[in-house]
Coordinates of C-alpha atoms in Angstrom, one line a residue:
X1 CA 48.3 62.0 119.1
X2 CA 45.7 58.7 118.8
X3 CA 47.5 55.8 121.3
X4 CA 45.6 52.9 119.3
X5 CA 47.9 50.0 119.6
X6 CA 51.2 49.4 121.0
X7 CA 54.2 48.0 118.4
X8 CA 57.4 49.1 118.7
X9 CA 57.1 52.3 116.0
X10 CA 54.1 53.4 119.1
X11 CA 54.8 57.4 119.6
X12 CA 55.9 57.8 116.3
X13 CA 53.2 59.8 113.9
X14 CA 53.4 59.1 109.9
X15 CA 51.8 61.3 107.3
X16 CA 50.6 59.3 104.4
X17 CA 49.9 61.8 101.1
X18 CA 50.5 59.3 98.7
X19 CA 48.7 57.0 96.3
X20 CA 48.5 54.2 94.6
X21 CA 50.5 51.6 96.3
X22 CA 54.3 51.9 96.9
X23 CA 53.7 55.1 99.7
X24 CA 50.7 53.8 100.9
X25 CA 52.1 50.0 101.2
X26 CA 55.3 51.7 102.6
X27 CA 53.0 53.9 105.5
X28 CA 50.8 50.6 105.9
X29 CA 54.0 48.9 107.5
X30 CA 55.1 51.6 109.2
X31 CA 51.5 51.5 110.7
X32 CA 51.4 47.6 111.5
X33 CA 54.8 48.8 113.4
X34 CA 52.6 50.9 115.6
X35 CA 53.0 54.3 114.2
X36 CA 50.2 56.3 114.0
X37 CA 49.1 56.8 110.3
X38 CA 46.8 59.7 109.0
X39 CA 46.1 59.4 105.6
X40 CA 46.0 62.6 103.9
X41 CA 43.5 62.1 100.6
X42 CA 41.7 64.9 98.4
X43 CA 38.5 65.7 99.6
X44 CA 36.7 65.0 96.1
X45 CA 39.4 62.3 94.7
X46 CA 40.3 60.1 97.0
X47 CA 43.1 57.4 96.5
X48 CA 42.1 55.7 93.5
X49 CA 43.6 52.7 94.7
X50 CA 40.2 52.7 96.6
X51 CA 38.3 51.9 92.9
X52 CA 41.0 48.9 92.5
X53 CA 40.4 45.3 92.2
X54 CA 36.7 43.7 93.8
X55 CA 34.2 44.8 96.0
X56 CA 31.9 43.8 98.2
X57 CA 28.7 45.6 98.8
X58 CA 30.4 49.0 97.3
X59 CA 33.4 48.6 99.5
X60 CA 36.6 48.2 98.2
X61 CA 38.0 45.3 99.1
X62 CA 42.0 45.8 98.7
X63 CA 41.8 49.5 100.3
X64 CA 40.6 47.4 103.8
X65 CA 44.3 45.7 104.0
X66 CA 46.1 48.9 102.1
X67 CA 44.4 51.4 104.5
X68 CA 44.6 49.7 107.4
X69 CA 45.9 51.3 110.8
X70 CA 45.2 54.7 108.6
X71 CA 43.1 57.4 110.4
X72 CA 41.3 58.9 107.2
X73 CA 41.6 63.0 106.7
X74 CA 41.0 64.5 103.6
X75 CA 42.3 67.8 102.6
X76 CA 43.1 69.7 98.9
X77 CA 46.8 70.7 99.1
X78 CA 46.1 73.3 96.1
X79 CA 44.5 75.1 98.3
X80 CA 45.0 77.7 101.0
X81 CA 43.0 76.2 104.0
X82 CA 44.5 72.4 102.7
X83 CA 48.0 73.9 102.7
X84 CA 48.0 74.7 106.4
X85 CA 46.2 71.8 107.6
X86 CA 49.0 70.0 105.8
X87 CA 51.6 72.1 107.3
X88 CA 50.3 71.8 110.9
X89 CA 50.1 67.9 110.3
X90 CA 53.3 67.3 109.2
X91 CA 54.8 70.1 111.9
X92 CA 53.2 67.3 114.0
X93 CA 54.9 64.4 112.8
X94 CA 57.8 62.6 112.4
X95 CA 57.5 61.3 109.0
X96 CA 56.1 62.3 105.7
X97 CA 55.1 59.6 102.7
X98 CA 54.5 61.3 99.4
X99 CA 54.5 60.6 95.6
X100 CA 53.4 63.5 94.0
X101 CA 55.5 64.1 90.8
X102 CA 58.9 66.0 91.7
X103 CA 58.4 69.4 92.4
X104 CA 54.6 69.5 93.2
X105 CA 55.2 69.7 96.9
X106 CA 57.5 72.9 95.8
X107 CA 54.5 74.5 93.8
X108 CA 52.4 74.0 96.9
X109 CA 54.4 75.6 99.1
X110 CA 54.9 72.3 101.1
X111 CA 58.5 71.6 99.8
X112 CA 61.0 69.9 103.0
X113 CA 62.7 73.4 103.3
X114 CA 59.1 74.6 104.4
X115 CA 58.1 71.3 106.5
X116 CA 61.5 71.1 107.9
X117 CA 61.4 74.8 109.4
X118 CA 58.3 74.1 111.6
X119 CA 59.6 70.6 112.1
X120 CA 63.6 70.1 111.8
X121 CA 63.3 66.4 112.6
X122 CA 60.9 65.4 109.9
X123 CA 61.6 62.7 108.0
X124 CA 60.4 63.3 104.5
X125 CA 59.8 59.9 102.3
X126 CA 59.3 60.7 98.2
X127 CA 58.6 58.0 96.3
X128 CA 58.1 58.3 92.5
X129 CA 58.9 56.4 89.4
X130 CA 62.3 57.6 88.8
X131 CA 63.6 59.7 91.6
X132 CA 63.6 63.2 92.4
X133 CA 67.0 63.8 89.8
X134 CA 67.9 63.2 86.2
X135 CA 66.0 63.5 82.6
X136 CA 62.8 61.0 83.7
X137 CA 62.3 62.8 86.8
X138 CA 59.2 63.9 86.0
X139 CA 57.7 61.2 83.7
X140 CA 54.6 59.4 85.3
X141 CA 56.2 56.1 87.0
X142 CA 54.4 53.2 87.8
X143 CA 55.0 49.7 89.2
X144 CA 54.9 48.5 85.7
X145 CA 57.2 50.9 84.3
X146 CA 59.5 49.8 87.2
X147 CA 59.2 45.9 86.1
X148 CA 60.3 46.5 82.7
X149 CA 62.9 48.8 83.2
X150 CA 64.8 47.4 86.2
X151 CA 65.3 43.9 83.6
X152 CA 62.5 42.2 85.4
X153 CA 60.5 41.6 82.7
X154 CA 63.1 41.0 79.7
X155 CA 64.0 37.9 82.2
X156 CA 60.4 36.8 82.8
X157 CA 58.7 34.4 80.9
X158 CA 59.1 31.0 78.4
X159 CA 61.8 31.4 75.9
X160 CA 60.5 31.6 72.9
X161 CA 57.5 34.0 74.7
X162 CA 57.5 37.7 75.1
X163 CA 58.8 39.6 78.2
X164 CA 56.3 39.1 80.9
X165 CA 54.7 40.9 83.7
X166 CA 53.8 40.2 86.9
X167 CA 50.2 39.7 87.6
X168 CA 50.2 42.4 90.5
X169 CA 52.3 44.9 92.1
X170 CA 55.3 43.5 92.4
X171 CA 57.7 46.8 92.0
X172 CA 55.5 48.2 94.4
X173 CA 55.8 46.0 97.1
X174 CA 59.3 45.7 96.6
X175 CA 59.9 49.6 97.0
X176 CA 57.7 49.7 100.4
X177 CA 59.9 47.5 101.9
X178 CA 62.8 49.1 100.9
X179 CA 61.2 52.7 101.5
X180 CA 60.0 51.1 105.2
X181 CA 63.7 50.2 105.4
X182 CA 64.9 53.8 104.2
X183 CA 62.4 55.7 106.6
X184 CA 63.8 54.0 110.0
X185 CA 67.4 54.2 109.1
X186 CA 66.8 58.0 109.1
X187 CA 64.8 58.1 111.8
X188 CA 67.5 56.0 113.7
X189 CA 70.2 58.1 112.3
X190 CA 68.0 61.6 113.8
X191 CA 69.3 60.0 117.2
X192 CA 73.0 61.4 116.2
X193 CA 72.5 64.2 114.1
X194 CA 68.9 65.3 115.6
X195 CA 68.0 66.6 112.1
X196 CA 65.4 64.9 109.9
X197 CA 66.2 64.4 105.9
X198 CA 64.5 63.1 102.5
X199 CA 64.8 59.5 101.9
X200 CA 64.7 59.7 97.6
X201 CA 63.7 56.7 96.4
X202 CA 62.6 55.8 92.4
X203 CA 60.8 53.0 91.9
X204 CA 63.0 51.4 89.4
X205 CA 65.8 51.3 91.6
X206 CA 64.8 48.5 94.6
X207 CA 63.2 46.3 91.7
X208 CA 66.5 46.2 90.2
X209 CA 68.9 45.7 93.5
X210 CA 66.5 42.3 94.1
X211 CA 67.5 40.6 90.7
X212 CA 70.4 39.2 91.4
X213 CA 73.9 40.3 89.9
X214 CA 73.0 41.3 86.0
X215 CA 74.2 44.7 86.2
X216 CA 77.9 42.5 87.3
X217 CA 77.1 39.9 84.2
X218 CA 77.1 42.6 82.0
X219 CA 79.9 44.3 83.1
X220 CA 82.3 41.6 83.4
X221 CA 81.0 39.4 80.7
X222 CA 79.2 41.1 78.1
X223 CA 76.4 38.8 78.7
X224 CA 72.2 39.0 80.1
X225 CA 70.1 36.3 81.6
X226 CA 67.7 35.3 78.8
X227 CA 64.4 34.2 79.7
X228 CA 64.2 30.1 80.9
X229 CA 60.5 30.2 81.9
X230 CA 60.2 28.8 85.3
X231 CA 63.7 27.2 85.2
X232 CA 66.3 28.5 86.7
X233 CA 69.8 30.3 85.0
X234 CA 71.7 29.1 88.2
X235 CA 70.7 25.6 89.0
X236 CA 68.5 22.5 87.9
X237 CA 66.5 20.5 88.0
X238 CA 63.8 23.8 89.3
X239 CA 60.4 24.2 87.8
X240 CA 56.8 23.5 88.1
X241 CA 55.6 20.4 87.7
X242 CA 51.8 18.7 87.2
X243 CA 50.9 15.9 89.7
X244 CA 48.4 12.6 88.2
X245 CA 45.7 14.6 90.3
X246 CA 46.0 17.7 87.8
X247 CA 47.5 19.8 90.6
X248 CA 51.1 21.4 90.6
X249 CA 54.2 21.6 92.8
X250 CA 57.1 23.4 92.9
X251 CA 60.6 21.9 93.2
X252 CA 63.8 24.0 93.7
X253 CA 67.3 22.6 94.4
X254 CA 69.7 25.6 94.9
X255 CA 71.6 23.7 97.2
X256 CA 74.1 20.5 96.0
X257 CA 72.6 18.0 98.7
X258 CA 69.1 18.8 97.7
X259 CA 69.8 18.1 94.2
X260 CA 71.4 14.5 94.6
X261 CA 68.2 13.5 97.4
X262 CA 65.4 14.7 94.5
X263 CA 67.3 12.7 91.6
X264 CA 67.9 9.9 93.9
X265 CA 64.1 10.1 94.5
X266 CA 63.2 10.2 91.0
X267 CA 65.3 7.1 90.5
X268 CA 68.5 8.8 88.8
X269 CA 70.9 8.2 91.2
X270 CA 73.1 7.5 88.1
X271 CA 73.3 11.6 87.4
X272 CA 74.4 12.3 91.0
X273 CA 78.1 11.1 90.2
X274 CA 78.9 13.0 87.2
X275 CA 81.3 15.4 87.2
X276 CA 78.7 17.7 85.5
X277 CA 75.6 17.8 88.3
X278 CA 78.8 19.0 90.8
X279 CA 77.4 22.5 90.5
X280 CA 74.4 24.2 89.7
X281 CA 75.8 25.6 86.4
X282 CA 76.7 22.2 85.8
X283 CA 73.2 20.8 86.2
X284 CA 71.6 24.0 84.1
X285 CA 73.5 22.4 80.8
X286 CA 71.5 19.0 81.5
X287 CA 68.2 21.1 82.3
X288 CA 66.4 18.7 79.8
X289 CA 67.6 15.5 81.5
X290 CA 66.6 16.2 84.6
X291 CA 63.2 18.1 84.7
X292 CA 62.7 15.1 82.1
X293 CA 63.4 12.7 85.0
X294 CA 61.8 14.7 87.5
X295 CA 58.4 14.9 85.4
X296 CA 58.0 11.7 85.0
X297 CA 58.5 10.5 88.2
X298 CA 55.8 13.4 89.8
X299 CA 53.4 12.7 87.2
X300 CA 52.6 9.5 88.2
X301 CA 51.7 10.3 91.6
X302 CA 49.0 12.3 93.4
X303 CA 50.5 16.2 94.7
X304 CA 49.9 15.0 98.3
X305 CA 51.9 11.6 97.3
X306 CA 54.5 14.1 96.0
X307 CA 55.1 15.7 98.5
X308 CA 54.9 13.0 101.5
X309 CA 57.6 11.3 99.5
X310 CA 59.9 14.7 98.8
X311 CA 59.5 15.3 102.7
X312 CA 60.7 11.8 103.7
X313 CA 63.3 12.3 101.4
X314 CA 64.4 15.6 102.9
X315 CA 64.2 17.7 99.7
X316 CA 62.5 20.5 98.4
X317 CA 59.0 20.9 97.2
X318 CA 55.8 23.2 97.7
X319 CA 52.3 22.7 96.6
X320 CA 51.2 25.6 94.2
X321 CA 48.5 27.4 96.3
X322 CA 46.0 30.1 95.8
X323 CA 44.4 32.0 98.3
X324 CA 41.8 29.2 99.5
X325 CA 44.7 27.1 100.1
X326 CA 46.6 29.1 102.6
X327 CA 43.5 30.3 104.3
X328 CA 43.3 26.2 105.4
X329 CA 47.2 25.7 105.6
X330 CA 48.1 24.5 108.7
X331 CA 51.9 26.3 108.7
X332 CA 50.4 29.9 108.1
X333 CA 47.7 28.9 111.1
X334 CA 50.4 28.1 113.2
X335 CA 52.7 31.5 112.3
X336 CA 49.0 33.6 112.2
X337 CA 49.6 34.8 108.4
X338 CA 46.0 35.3 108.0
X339 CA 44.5 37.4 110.4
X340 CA 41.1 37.9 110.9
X341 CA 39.9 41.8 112.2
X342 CA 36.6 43.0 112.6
X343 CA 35.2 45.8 109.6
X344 CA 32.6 48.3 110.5
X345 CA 31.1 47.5 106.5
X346 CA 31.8 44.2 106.2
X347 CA 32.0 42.3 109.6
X348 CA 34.7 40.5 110.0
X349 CA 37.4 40.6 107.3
X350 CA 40.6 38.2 106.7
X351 CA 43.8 39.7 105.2
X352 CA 47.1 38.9 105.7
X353 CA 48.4 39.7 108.8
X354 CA 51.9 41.5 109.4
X355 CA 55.6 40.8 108.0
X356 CA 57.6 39.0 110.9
X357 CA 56.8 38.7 114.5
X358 CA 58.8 40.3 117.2
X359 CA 59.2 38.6 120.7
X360 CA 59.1 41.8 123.1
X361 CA 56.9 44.4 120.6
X362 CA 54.8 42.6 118.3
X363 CA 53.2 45.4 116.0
X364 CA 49.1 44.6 115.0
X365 CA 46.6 44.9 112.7
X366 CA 44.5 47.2 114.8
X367 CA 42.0 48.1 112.1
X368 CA 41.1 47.8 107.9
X369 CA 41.0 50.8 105.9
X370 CA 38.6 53.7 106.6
X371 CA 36.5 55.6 104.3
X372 CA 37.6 58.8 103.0
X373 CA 37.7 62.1 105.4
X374 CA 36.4 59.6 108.7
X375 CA 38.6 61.3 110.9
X376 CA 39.3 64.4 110.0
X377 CA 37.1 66.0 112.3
X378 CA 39.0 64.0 115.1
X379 CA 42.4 64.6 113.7
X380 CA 42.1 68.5 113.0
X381 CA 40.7 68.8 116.6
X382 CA 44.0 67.1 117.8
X383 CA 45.6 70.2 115.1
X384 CA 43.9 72.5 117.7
X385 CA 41.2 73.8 114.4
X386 CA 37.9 74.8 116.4
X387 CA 34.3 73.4 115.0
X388 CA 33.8 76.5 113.4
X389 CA 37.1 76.3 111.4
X390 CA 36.7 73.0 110.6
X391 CA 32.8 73.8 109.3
X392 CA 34.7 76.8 107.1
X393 CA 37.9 74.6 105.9
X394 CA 34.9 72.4 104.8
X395 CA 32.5 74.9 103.0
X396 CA 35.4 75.9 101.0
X397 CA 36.6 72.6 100.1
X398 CA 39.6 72.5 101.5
X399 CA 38.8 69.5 103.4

């Protein structure tokens, strides 16, 4: 196998046959990690997360972060010659990522009893709207689906508004964490039973485990968290608020000692010794009051004002930033959020760099996304296919 890059997941081999976002997302850590990633697209339609969002010069821009660490094969599973170039790669490997609606792997001939008898440790990863069981199995599941299922969206947004999405893939990057979470946990658990298994994993699901205890609300009380717009149903005063300049901040005070230092700030120190602003529920029934106090009191001031007088103060605030903002903020220089790695299109491209940062086996961003089918030749060579299979896989389409 390729030894690009070290990282502690080095050795490890990942097959990534899925699309649009969640498996690839999920192989893309597993990659940063070290692994090494082959991405497995159809020869003729490639990801089409590859025709999302902007480009630059006919390159795709978000397929150079979401394809990164990927070596690029290409290969049509519906047929013969794709089937066993997929079977010899995953015999190969110690994971699989796929999202293909339940039972397509089956139709192929690819299903985990098959994968699993050339390969008993194989880890098999499918990720799909609503899992691999029950009446939605086989409806088409997106992120989107996921946000307005899970309760996400009936919580989102101003009160008297509608439910509201998030303006990207939040479901998505939600489930690749957890799916990134599922995959090691079975590969850890192959060291005592020294089989592989499926990790089963709907979309819906990890969305819903992230937002906080409704399914216990309901259950013991009858009762859902309405929509409060940027406030919070657990504690106040939290919200966004405009600066004189025009720009915004963001103030959050979950904790009880936060709370009393921003209205003491604000000049309410009166509201700190009612019995009311002793708990965060407390302070939600004065919401008004104190975002009222708290408005004011930014308003008059510039965001940079703001916030050197919330830091002296020791309480809570963030400047609302968009992307030119970080790429200049000092903190993300100093923990190397952004990461800058050289494109063979583009030159040198920034993305964000990888989750956390481990003392003894830091993983890498060892290179952005490649175009369909670059290395197939390479990787089928590594299958053991001779130039003149590879030049017949190819002549009937199969790759």
């Amino acid at each position: 196998m390729s030894a690009e890059g070290g990282g502690p997941l080095a050795g490890l081999r990942v097959v990534d046959a899925s699309t649009l976002f969640a498996g690839p997302l999920t192989a893309m850590h597993l990659g940063d990690m070290g692994a090494d990633v082959v991405k497995v697209e159809h020869p003729r339609r490639p990801d089409p997360a590859r025709g999302h969002g902007p480009a630059r010069d006919g390159h795709n821009l978000w397929y150079k972060t979401l394809g990164r660490n990927k070596r690029a094969v290409t290969a049509d599973l519906s047929s013969d010659g794709g089937r066993d170039v997929f079977r010899r790669l995953a015999a190969t490997a110690d994971v699989v990522v796929e999202n293909f609606r339940p039972d397509t792997l089956e139709r192929w001939g690819l299903g985990y009893d098959v994968l699993a008898a050339d390969n008993p440790g194989l880890v098999l990863a499918r990720i799909t709207g609503f899992g691999q069981l029950g009446p939605y199995r086989r409806r088409p599941g997106f992120g989107t689906l996921a946000e307005a299922m899970s309760g996400f969206a009936a919580m989102t947004g101003a009160p008297d508004g509608p439910p509201t999405l998030p303006p990207f893939g939040l479901a998505d990057g939600i489930t690749s964490l957890a799916a990134a979470y599922a995959v090691t946990t079975a590969l850890l658990a192959r060291h005592t039973t020294g089989r592989g298994q499926v990790v089963d994993l709907a979309i819906v699901e990890p969305m819903l485990a992230m937002l906080g205890p409704q399914i216990t609300q309901w259950d013991q009380l009858g009762t859902v968290q309405p929509r409060t717009g940027n406030r919070s149903a657990n504690n106040a005063p939290r919200n966004t608020y405009r600066c004189a300049d025009g720009r915004w901040v963001a103030v959050s005070t979950s904790s009880q000692n936060i709370a009393e230092r921003v209205m003491r700030l604000v000049g309410r120190p009166d509201v700190v010794d009612e019995p009311w602003f002793a708990t965060g529920a407390g302070r939600v029934r004065h919401a008004d009051e104190l975002d009222g106090a708290v408005a004011g009191w930014i308003a008059a001031r510039s965001r940079d004002e703001v916030v050197a007088a919330f830091e002296a103060a020791q309480a809570a605030v963030a400047p609302i930033y968009d992307a030119s903002d970080i790429a200049t903020d000092p903190q993300y220089a100093a923990l190397g959020t952004v990461v800058t790695v050289d494109d063979a299109d583009l030159g040198p491209v920034a993305m964000q760099n990888i989750l956390f940062r481990l003392s003894d086996t830091p993983g890498a961003v060892r290179f952005p996304g490649r175009a369909p089918g670059a290395d197939t030749d390479t990787v089928l060579a590594e299958l053991g296919y001779a130039v003149d299979e590879v030049a017949a896989l190819r002549a009937e389409g199969a790759v």
